[in-house]
Amino acid sequence: MVIARKVETDRLPAAVERSSARLGLAYIWVAYIAFGLAALAGMMQGMVRGGIMELPSWTNYYQILTAHGVLMALIFTTFFIVGFLITGVARTTGGRLHGTALGWGWAGWILMVVGTMMAVVTILRNEASVLYTFYAPLKASPYFYIGAALLVVGSWFAGFGVFASYRKWKREHKGELSPLFVFMSVTTFVMWIIATLPVAVEVIFQLIPWSLGISPTINIMLSRTLFWFFGHPLVYFWLMPAYIAWYVCVPRIIGGHVFSDSLSRLAFILLLLFSIPVGFHHQLMEPGISAGWKMIHVTLTLIVVIPSLMTAFSMFAVFETTGRKKGGIGLFGWLKKLPWTDVRFFAPFVGMLFFIPGGAGGIINASNQINAVVHNTIWVTGHFHITVGAAVALTFFGVSFWLIPVLTGRTLTRTANRMGMVQTVFWAVGMFLMSFAMHTMGLQGAPRRTDYTTYMDHPTALGWMDYQRMMAFGGGLLFVAAILLILILLYLTFYAPKGYTEYPIGETEKKQQVPRFLERWPVWIGLVAFLIVMAYGYPIMEQLQHQAPGSPPFKTW
Amino acid sequence: MHLHRFEKIWLMLGAGGLALFIVLLCVNAFAMGMAPPSNMEMIDPAKVTETPPFDKPGLKQVGEKEYDAYMTAFAFGFSPTKMEVPAGSTVNFHVTSPDVIHGFQIPGTNVNFMVMPGHINSATYTFDKPGEYLIICNEYCGAGHQVMATTIIVK
């Protein structure tokens, strides 16, 4: 394994040119500042819920719960994803972003930072303890909603920067196939912009006027439908960049090749098509939506299994072919040949393992009637901690270990690599213990999003306490891992030795024929629009025609 | 587009399993009548306390061993607070909220649904085993969410 390569830096051009690198780093460091604060809030929640500590009087459980959710699920992920994708696009379109793309990128960063500050300040002032789902009629300060809207619009700007780079590349390379990384980034941003339109409508036309007192009541059903239209694809906005790292970067890191260019593109097109029109499966236990419409959304949701299975096959095909090429023999001999001590491979690989039970749990959550067993229990929390908190986050950590050195012109030293391995193990063990406890308690009916309680010492609730302590212990390990991660990343940003680090972009073994239809955006976007109209047109029309009486705002915290 | 032979098999098994699973879900929901709670009745949330039968929340016997439970979920409690049914009773819960969104869950059973202002949601459960069943709110509703609970006693 060669991690720190001693080369004369001035003879090798940087993988990403300075102006683009600075933009990428700006996004990634905001992501990790949010991550650090969120980790602190998360650890405290675990301790409180486990009955190990009490919060000081100036804060409360639901306030830090809101902070944890918003900072981790919305701020950390969005900033990191944008930072990762724009640097990858820069790397694969000639090493730099041109002026227009850079302009969009910085404008997006400024909007997102302003939005983040507004949201964080309102949360700290206890004016927005509405959790990251901000369900009306709980009413936050209007600045919270405006902040959220700026965050989303800022991320669109970054997406426009990626589209601009793509168009420029296409103009300069007529008739050529776009780089895989660029194609996947464009798909991810197309998906993201379509998915966030309805939540923008909810925030701008429903929540902001209502929280300002301009409109007295709000249509709860419609607000939830618009929210969950966005809420499910949000999950794919986290996953698709992790898939990009798996499909494109990991093969290069382990010294192999991309399994199939066209298959990777097809998987992304399928994710674009099927991640969107499926929000009702988050609303299975609600009144006001008929069982038939719920079933249609459940079916559309479950089709996403197909591109996930394609991804699983591709990844293990890459591992096996690479292991065999390096001399691995027998049924499983190739496993031994994989670079287990290289954190750039090890961290995302552990993430992939977490995704196997994560995906299975997702099928349970999305299922019509089975959902009744786990709906709003802490099982759900356990589920998204092993999908987003483990599969996606570990992949992002693995990416950071090489991406930050690429952007700062430094190297990942052996010691830093070893610390990264330790960090990965701590994170994985912590996440395993915590989510195991959460899944088990959830099956027994313990609720999510709840402060410490024994429900007046009811025996059922007392039976959950041991698991809650296990959850707190896992949370403690996760916090240690989070601190360790931040220290490593600070080292890689400011102190690691200068040198050349490769931006790993995998290629296929032979030049492959890729069907042209995969790049026909009007066709795919048209199909998405058709699916959306099919899945949402009638139910939304119904919700507008047969409205329940609206709800005035409440501040119950 | 070229697909590896093993991959074709892998995807066919996956897609076949998925299709079977979806068919089972449909049979379960529509043929066996176990669709999720999807009640379509509406109510004005500002007038819950004056709209019958929610003006007098409580149990109503509708059959030999069957009850309708009309309940309200509010920040931070349930009404009525005391309910008692004999073992073997079937209870149809009808619940609404005068304020924010709440949850309604009885751990250990499949009764688990959302209570939204403006809507009435419902679920049915047959309590075969005697005991004191915990009813909790499982959707965050404010500062006292963690104490929002009641019980139903099955004798």
Short mmCIF file of N, CA and C in Angstrom, two decimals, chain A residues 116-235:
data_model
loop_
_atom_site.label_atom_id
_atom_site.label_comp_id
_atom_site.label_asym_id
_atom_site.label_seq_id
_atom_site.Cartn_x
_atom_site.Cartn_y
_atom_site.Cartn_z
N THR A 116 -27.83 28.81 7.08
CA THR A 116 -27.42 28.00 8.24
C THR A 116 -27.37 28.85 9.50
N MET A 117 -26.77 30.04 9.39
CA MET A 117 -26.67 30.90 10.56
C MET A 117 -28.06 31.26 11.09
N MET A 118 -28.99 31.59 10.16
CA MET A 118 -30.33 31.96 10.60
C MET A 118 -31.00 30.80 11.33
N ALA A 119 -30.88 29.60 10.78
CA ALA A 119 -31.51 28.44 11.40
C ALA A 119 -30.88 28.16 12.76
N VAL A 120 -29.53 28.20 12.82
CA VAL A 120 -28.85 27.85 14.07
C VAL A 120 -29.16 28.87 15.17
N VAL A 121 -29.16 30.16 14.80
CA VAL A 121 -29.44 31.18 15.82
C VAL A 121 -30.86 31.02 16.37
N THR A 122 -31.84 30.79 15.50
CA THR A 122 -33.21 30.62 16.01
C THR A 122 -33.32 29.38 16.90
N ILE A 123 -32.58 28.32 16.55
CA ILE A 123 -32.61 27.12 17.39
C ILE A 123 -31.99 27.44 18.76
N LEU A 124 -30.85 28.14 18.76
CA LEU A 124 -30.18 28.46 20.02
C LEU A 124 -31.04 29.38 20.89
N ARG A 125 -31.84 30.21 20.26
CA ARG A 125 -32.73 31.10 21.03
C ARG A 125 -34.01 30.39 21.45
N ASN A 126 -34.08 29.10 21.18
CA ASN A 126 -35.25 28.28 21.52
C ASN A 126 -36.52 28.78 20.82
N GLU A 127 -36.34 29.32 19.63
CA GLU A 127 -37.50 29.78 18.86
C GLU A 127 -37.85 28.82 17.74
N ALA A 128 -37.16 27.69 17.72
CA ALA A 128 -37.40 26.76 16.61
C ALA A 128 -37.24 25.30 17.03
N SER A 129 -37.72 24.96 18.24
CA SER A 129 -37.61 23.56 18.66
C SER A 129 -38.69 22.73 17.98
N VAL A 130 -38.61 22.66 16.66
CA VAL A 130 -39.64 21.98 15.89
C VAL A 130 -39.09 20.72 15.20
N LEU A 131 -37.84 20.35 15.55
CA LEU A 131 -37.15 19.23 14.94
C LEU A 131 -36.94 19.46 13.45
N TYR A 132 -36.12 18.61 12.81
CA TYR A 132 -35.78 18.94 11.43
C TYR A 132 -36.90 18.66 10.45
N THR A 133 -38.00 18.07 10.93
CA THR A 133 -39.14 17.88 10.04
C THR A 133 -40.12 19.06 10.11
N PHE A 134 -39.91 19.97 11.05
CA PHE A 134 -40.74 21.16 11.28
C PHE A 134 -42.22 20.98 10.89
N TYR A 135 -42.86 19.98 11.49
CA TYR A 135 -44.27 19.70 11.19
C TYR A 135 -45.17 20.82 11.72
N ALA A 136 -45.91 21.47 10.82
CA ALA A 136 -46.98 22.36 11.28
C ALA A 136 -48.05 21.49 11.94
N PRO A 137 -48.82 22.02 12.89
CA PRO A 137 -48.90 23.41 13.35
C PRO A 137 -47.96 23.80 14.48
N LEU A 138 -46.86 23.09 14.70
CA LEU A 138 -45.82 23.64 15.57
C LEU A 138 -45.22 24.81 14.81
N LYS A 139 -45.11 25.96 15.46
CA LYS A 139 -44.67 27.13 14.71
C LYS A 139 -43.31 27.63 15.18
N ALA A 140 -42.34 27.63 14.26
CA ALA A 140 -41.03 28.20 14.56
C ALA A 140 -41.01 29.66 14.15
N SER A 141 -39.94 30.34 14.55
CA SER A 141 -39.73 31.72 14.09
C SER A 141 -39.65 31.72 12.56
N PRO A 142 -40.19 32.75 11.90
CA PRO A 142 -40.10 32.80 10.43
C PRO A 142 -38.65 32.73 9.94
N TYR A 143 -37.70 33.24 10.75
CA TYR A 143 -36.30 33.21 10.32
C TYR A 143 -35.77 31.79 10.16
N PHE A 144 -36.35 30.85 10.93
CA PHE A 144 -35.95 29.46 10.80
C PHE A 144 -36.32 28.94 9.41
N TYR A 145 -37.56 29.23 8.99
CA TYR A 145 -38.01 28.75 7.68
C TYR A 145 -37.27 29.46 6.55
N ILE A 146 -37.02 30.76 6.73
CA ILE A 146 -36.30 31.50 5.70
C ILE A 146 -34.87 30.95 5.58
N GLY A 147 -34.27 30.65 6.73
CA GLY A 147 -32.93 30.05 6.72
C GLY A 147 -32.91 28.73 5.96
N ALA A 148 -33.92 27.90 6.23
CA ALA A 148 -34.00 26.61 5.54
C ALA A 148 -34.14 26.81 4.03
N ALA A 149 -34.96 27.80 3.65
CA ALA A 149 -35.16 28.06 2.22
C ALA A 149 -33.85 28.52 1.57
N LEU A 150 -33.08 29.37 2.28
CA LEU A 150 -31.81 29.84 1.71
C LEU A 150 -30.83 28.67 1.54
N LEU A 151 -30.85 27.75 2.50
CA LEU A 151 -29.96 26.60 2.40
C LEU A 151 -30.27 25.82 1.13
N VAL A 152 -31.56 25.61 0.87
CA VAL A 152 -31.96 24.84 -0.30
C VAL A 152 -31.63 25.59 -1.58
N VAL A 153 -31.98 26.88 -1.63
CA VAL A 153 -31.72 27.65 -2.85
C VAL A 153 -30.21 27.73 -3.11
N GLY A 154 -29.42 27.88 -2.05
CA GLY A 154 -27.97 27.91 -2.21
C GLY A 154 -27.46 26.63 -2.85
N SER A 155 -28.03 25.49 -2.42
CA SER A 155 -27.57 24.22 -3.00
C SER A 155 -27.97 24.12 -4.48
N TRP A 156 -29.08 24.77 -4.86
CA TRP A 156 -29.44 24.80 -6.30
C TRP A 156 -28.37 25.55 -7.08
N PHE A 157 -27.93 26.68 -6.51
CA PHE A 157 -26.90 27.48 -7.19
C PHE A 157 -25.66 26.61 -7.46
N ALA A 158 -25.25 25.86 -6.43
CA ALA A 158 -24.10 24.98 -6.62
C ALA A 158 -24.39 24.00 -7.75
N GLY A 159 -25.64 23.49 -7.79
CA GLY A 159 -26.03 22.59 -8.87
C GLY A 159 -25.93 23.27 -10.24
N PHE A 160 -26.34 24.53 -10.30
CA PHE A 160 -26.24 25.25 -11.58
C PHE A 160 -24.77 25.34 -12.02
N GLY A 161 -23.87 25.48 -11.02
CA GLY A 161 -22.44 25.50 -11.34
C GLY A 161 -22.01 24.19 -11.98
N VAL A 162 -22.51 23.07 -11.45
CA VAL A 162 -22.17 21.76 -12.01
C VAL A 162 -22.75 21.63 -13.43
N PHE A 163 -23.99 22.09 -13.61
CA PHE A 163 -24.59 22.03 -14.96
C PHE A 163 -23.77 22.86 -15.95
N ALA A 164 -23.31 24.04 -15.48
CA ALA A 164 -22.53 24.91 -16.37
C ALA A 164 -21.24 24.22 -16.79
N SER A 165 -20.57 23.54 -15.84
CA SER A 165 -19.34 22.83 -16.18
C SER A 165 -19.62 21.72 -17.19
N TYR A 166 -20.73 21.03 -16.97
CA TYR A 166 -21.10 19.92 -17.85
C TYR A 166 -21.33 20.43 -19.26
N ARG A 167 -22.06 21.55 -19.37
CA ARG A 167 -22.37 22.09 -20.70
C ARG A 167 -21.11 22.54 -21.42
N LYS A 168 -20.22 23.17 -20.67
CA LYS A 168 -18.97 23.63 -21.27
C LYS A 168 -18.15 22.44 -21.77
N TRP A 169 -18.10 21.40 -20.95
CA TRP A 169 -17.35 20.20 -21.34
C TRP A 169 -17.94 19.58 -22.60
N LYS A 170 -19.28 19.50 -22.64
CA LYS A 170 -19.95 18.91 -23.80
C LYS A 170 -19.63 19.71 -25.07
N ARG A 171 -19.63 21.05 -24.94
CA ARG A 171 -19.35 21.90 -26.11
C ARG A 171 -17.94 21.67 -26.62
N GLU A 172 -17.02 21.46 -25.68
CA GLU A 172 -15.62 21.30 -26.08
C GLU A 172 -15.27 19.88 -26.49
N HIS A 173 -16.14 18.93 -26.19
CA HIS A 173 -15.87 17.53 -26.55
C HIS A 173 -17.06 16.96 -27.30
N LYS A 174 -17.32 17.52 -28.46
CA LYS A 174 -18.51 17.13 -29.23
C LYS A 174 -18.50 15.63 -29.54
N GLY A 175 -19.65 15.00 -29.28
CA GLY A 175 -19.78 13.59 -29.63
C GLY A 175 -19.11 12.64 -28.64
N GLU A 176 -18.43 13.18 -27.64
CA GLU A 176 -17.78 12.28 -26.68
C GLU A 176 -18.71 11.99 -25.50
N LEU A 177 -18.38 10.90 -24.83
CA LEU A 177 -19.16 10.51 -23.66
C LEU A 177 -18.67 11.33 -22.46
N SER A 178 -19.60 11.87 -21.68
CA SER A 178 -19.19 12.68 -20.54
C SER A 178 -18.52 11.79 -19.49
N PRO A 179 -17.61 12.35 -18.70
CA PRO A 179 -16.98 11.55 -17.63
C PRO A 179 -18.05 11.02 -16.67
N LEU A 180 -17.84 9.79 -16.18
CA LEU A 180 -18.83 9.14 -15.33
C LEU A 180 -19.15 9.98 -14.09
N PHE A 181 -18.09 10.54 -13.46
CA PHE A 181 -18.31 11.34 -12.26
C PHE A 181 -19.22 12.53 -12.55
N VAL A 182 -19.01 13.16 -13.70
CA VAL A 182 -19.81 14.33 -14.06
C VAL A 182 -21.27 13.91 -14.31
N PHE A 183 -21.43 12.83 -15.06
CA PHE A 183 -22.78 12.34 -15.35
C PHE A 183 -23.55 12.08 -14.05
N MET A 184 -22.88 11.42 -13.10
CA MET A 184 -23.54 11.09 -11.84
C MET A 184 -23.83 12.33 -11.01
N SER A 185 -22.93 13.30 -11.06
CA SER A 185 -23.17 14.54 -10.31
C SER A 185 -24.35 15.30 -10.90
N VAL A 186 -24.42 15.33 -12.23
CA VAL A 186 -25.54 16.01 -12.87
C VAL A 186 -26.85 15.31 -12.49
N THR A 187 -26.87 13.98 -12.54
CA THR A 187 -28.08 13.24 -12.15
C THR A 187 -28.48 13.56 -10.73
N THR A 188 -27.48 13.59 -9.82
CA THR A 188 -27.78 13.86 -8.42
C THR A 188 -28.40 15.24 -8.26
N PHE A 189 -27.85 16.24 -8.92
CA PHE A 189 -28.38 17.60 -8.78
C PHE A 189 -29.74 17.76 -9.47
N VAL A 190 -29.95 17.06 -10.59
CA VAL A 190 -31.27 17.12 -11.23
C VAL A 190 -32.31 16.55 -10.25
N MET A 191 -31.98 15.40 -9.67
CA MET A 191 -32.87 14.77 -8.70
C MET A 191 -33.14 15.73 -7.54
N TRP A 192 -32.08 16.34 -7.03
CA TRP A 192 -32.18 17.21 -5.85
C TRP A 192 -33.06 18.43 -6.13
N ILE A 193 -32.87 19.04 -7.30
CA ILE A 193 -33.64 20.25 -7.60
C ILE A 193 -35.12 19.90 -7.75
N ILE A 194 -35.41 18.81 -8.45
CA ILE A 194 -36.82 18.41 -8.59
C ILE A 194 -37.40 18.10 -7.21
N ALA A 195 -36.63 17.40 -6.38
CA ALA A 195 -37.14 16.95 -5.08
C ALA A 195 -37.37 18.10 -4.11
N THR A 196 -36.57 19.17 -4.23
CA THR A 196 -36.70 20.24 -3.25
C THR A 196 -37.73 21.29 -3.68
N LEU A 197 -38.21 21.22 -4.93
CA LEU A 197 -39.22 22.20 -5.36
C LEU A 197 -40.45 22.20 -4.44
N PRO A 198 -41.05 21.04 -4.14
CA PRO A 198 -42.25 21.08 -3.30
C PRO A 198 -42.01 21.59 -1.89
N VAL A 199 -40.85 21.29 -1.30
CA VAL A 199 -40.62 21.79 0.06
C VAL A 199 -40.40 23.31 0.00
N ALA A 200 -39.84 23.77 -1.12
CA ALA A 200 -39.73 25.22 -1.29
C ALA A 200 -41.12 25.84 -1.36
N VAL A 201 -42.03 25.17 -2.08
CA VAL A 201 -43.41 25.65 -2.16
C VAL A 201 -44.04 25.66 -0.76
N GLU A 202 -43.83 24.59 0.00
CA GLU A 202 -44.39 24.52 1.36
C GLU A 202 -43.86 25.68 2.20
N VAL A 203 -42.55 25.88 2.18
CA VAL A 203 -41.94 26.90 3.03
C VAL A 203 -42.36 28.30 2.59
N ILE A 204 -42.30 28.55 1.28
CA ILE A 204 -42.54 29.92 0.81
C ILE A 204 -44.02 30.28 0.83
N PHE A 205 -44.89 29.35 0.40
CA PHE A 205 -46.30 29.72 0.26
C PHE A 205 -47.15 29.32 1.47
N GLN A 206 -46.69 28.36 2.26
CA GLN A 206 -47.48 27.97 3.43
C GLN A 206 -46.86 28.46 4.74
N LEU A 207 -45.64 27.99 5.05
CA LEU A 207 -45.09 28.19 6.39
C LEU A 207 -44.70 29.65 6.69
N ILE A 208 -44.01 30.30 5.74
CA ILE A 208 -43.55 31.66 6.04
C ILE A 208 -44.73 32.62 6.23
N PRO A 209 -45.70 32.67 5.29
CA PRO A 209 -46.83 33.60 5.52
C PRO A 209 -47.61 33.27 6.80
N TRP A 210 -47.72 31.99 7.11
CA TRP A 210 -48.46 31.55 8.29
C TRP A 210 -47.72 31.91 9.57
N SER A 211 -46.38 31.72 9.57
CA SER A 211 -45.64 32.03 10.80
C SER A 211 -45.50 33.54 10.98
N LEU A 212 -45.60 34.30 9.87
CA LEU A 212 -45.59 35.76 10.01
C LEU A 212 -46.95 36.31 10.41
N GLY A 213 -47.99 35.44 10.38
CA GLY A 213 -49.32 35.88 10.75
C GLY A 213 -50.12 36.43 9.58
N ILE A 214 -49.59 36.32 8.36
CA ILE A 214 -50.32 36.84 7.19
C ILE A 214 -51.51 35.94 6.87
N SER A 215 -51.28 34.61 6.89
CA SER A 215 -52.43 33.71 6.74
C SER A 215 -52.69 33.06 8.10
N PRO A 216 -53.95 33.07 8.57
CA PRO A 216 -54.25 32.63 9.93
C PRO A 216 -54.10 31.11 10.13
N THR A 217 -54.44 30.32 9.11
CA THR A 217 -54.38 28.87 9.31
C THR A 217 -53.63 28.21 8.17
N ILE A 218 -53.33 26.92 8.37
CA ILE A 218 -52.54 26.19 7.38
C ILE A 218 -53.20 24.84 7.12
N ASN A 219 -53.12 24.38 5.86
CA ASN A 219 -53.62 23.05 5.49
C ASN A 219 -52.54 22.02 5.84
N ILE A 220 -52.75 21.35 6.98
CA ILE A 220 -51.74 20.43 7.52
C ILE A 220 -51.43 19.29 6.54
N MET A 221 -52.49 18.72 6.00
CA MET A 221 -52.33 17.56 5.11
C MET A 221 -51.44 17.92 3.92
N LEU A 222 -51.75 19.08 3.31
CA LEU A 222 -50.98 19.50 2.14
C LEU A 222 -49.52 19.76 2.53
N SER A 223 -49.32 20.39 3.71
CA SER A 223 -47.95 20.69 4.11
C SER A 223 -47.14 19.41 4.29
N ARG A 224 -47.79 18.39 4.81
CA ARG A 224 -47.07 17.12 5.03
C ARG A 224 -46.79 16.42 3.71
N THR A 225 -47.75 16.48 2.80
CA THR A 225 -47.55 15.85 1.50
C THR A 225 -46.38 16.51 0.76
N LEU A 226 -46.35 17.86 0.80
CA LEU A 226 -45.25 18.57 0.14
C LEU A 226 -43.93 18.26 0.83
N PHE A 227 -43.95 18.18 2.18
CA PHE A 227 -42.72 17.88 2.90
C PHE A 227 -42.18 16.51 2.53
N TRP A 228 -43.05 15.51 2.53
CA TRP A 228 -42.54 14.15 2.29
C TRP A 228 -42.26 13.84 0.84
N PHE A 229 -42.83 14.65 -0.05
CA PHE A 229 -42.41 14.59 -1.47
C PHE A 229 -40.89 14.83 -1.52
N PHE A 230 -40.43 15.76 -0.67
CA PHE A 230 -39.00 16.08 -0.58
C PHE A 230 -38.26 15.12 0.35
N GLY A 231 -38.95 14.74 1.45
CA GLY A 231 -38.27 14.01 2.52
C GLY A 231 -37.71 12.67 2.11
N HIS A 232 -38.37 11.99 1.19
CA HIS A 232 -37.81 10.71 0.78
C HIS A 232 -36.63 10.86 -0.18
N PRO A 233 -36.76 11.65 -1.27
CA PRO A 233 -35.59 11.84 -2.14
C PRO A 233 -34.40 12.44 -1.39
N LEU A 234 -34.65 13.17 -0.29
CA LEU A 234 -33.55 13.69 0.52
C LEU A 234 -32.59 12.55 0.88
N VAL A 235 -33.18 11.40 1.20
CA VAL A 235 -32.38 10.24 1.55
C VAL A 235 -31.49 9.83 0.38
#
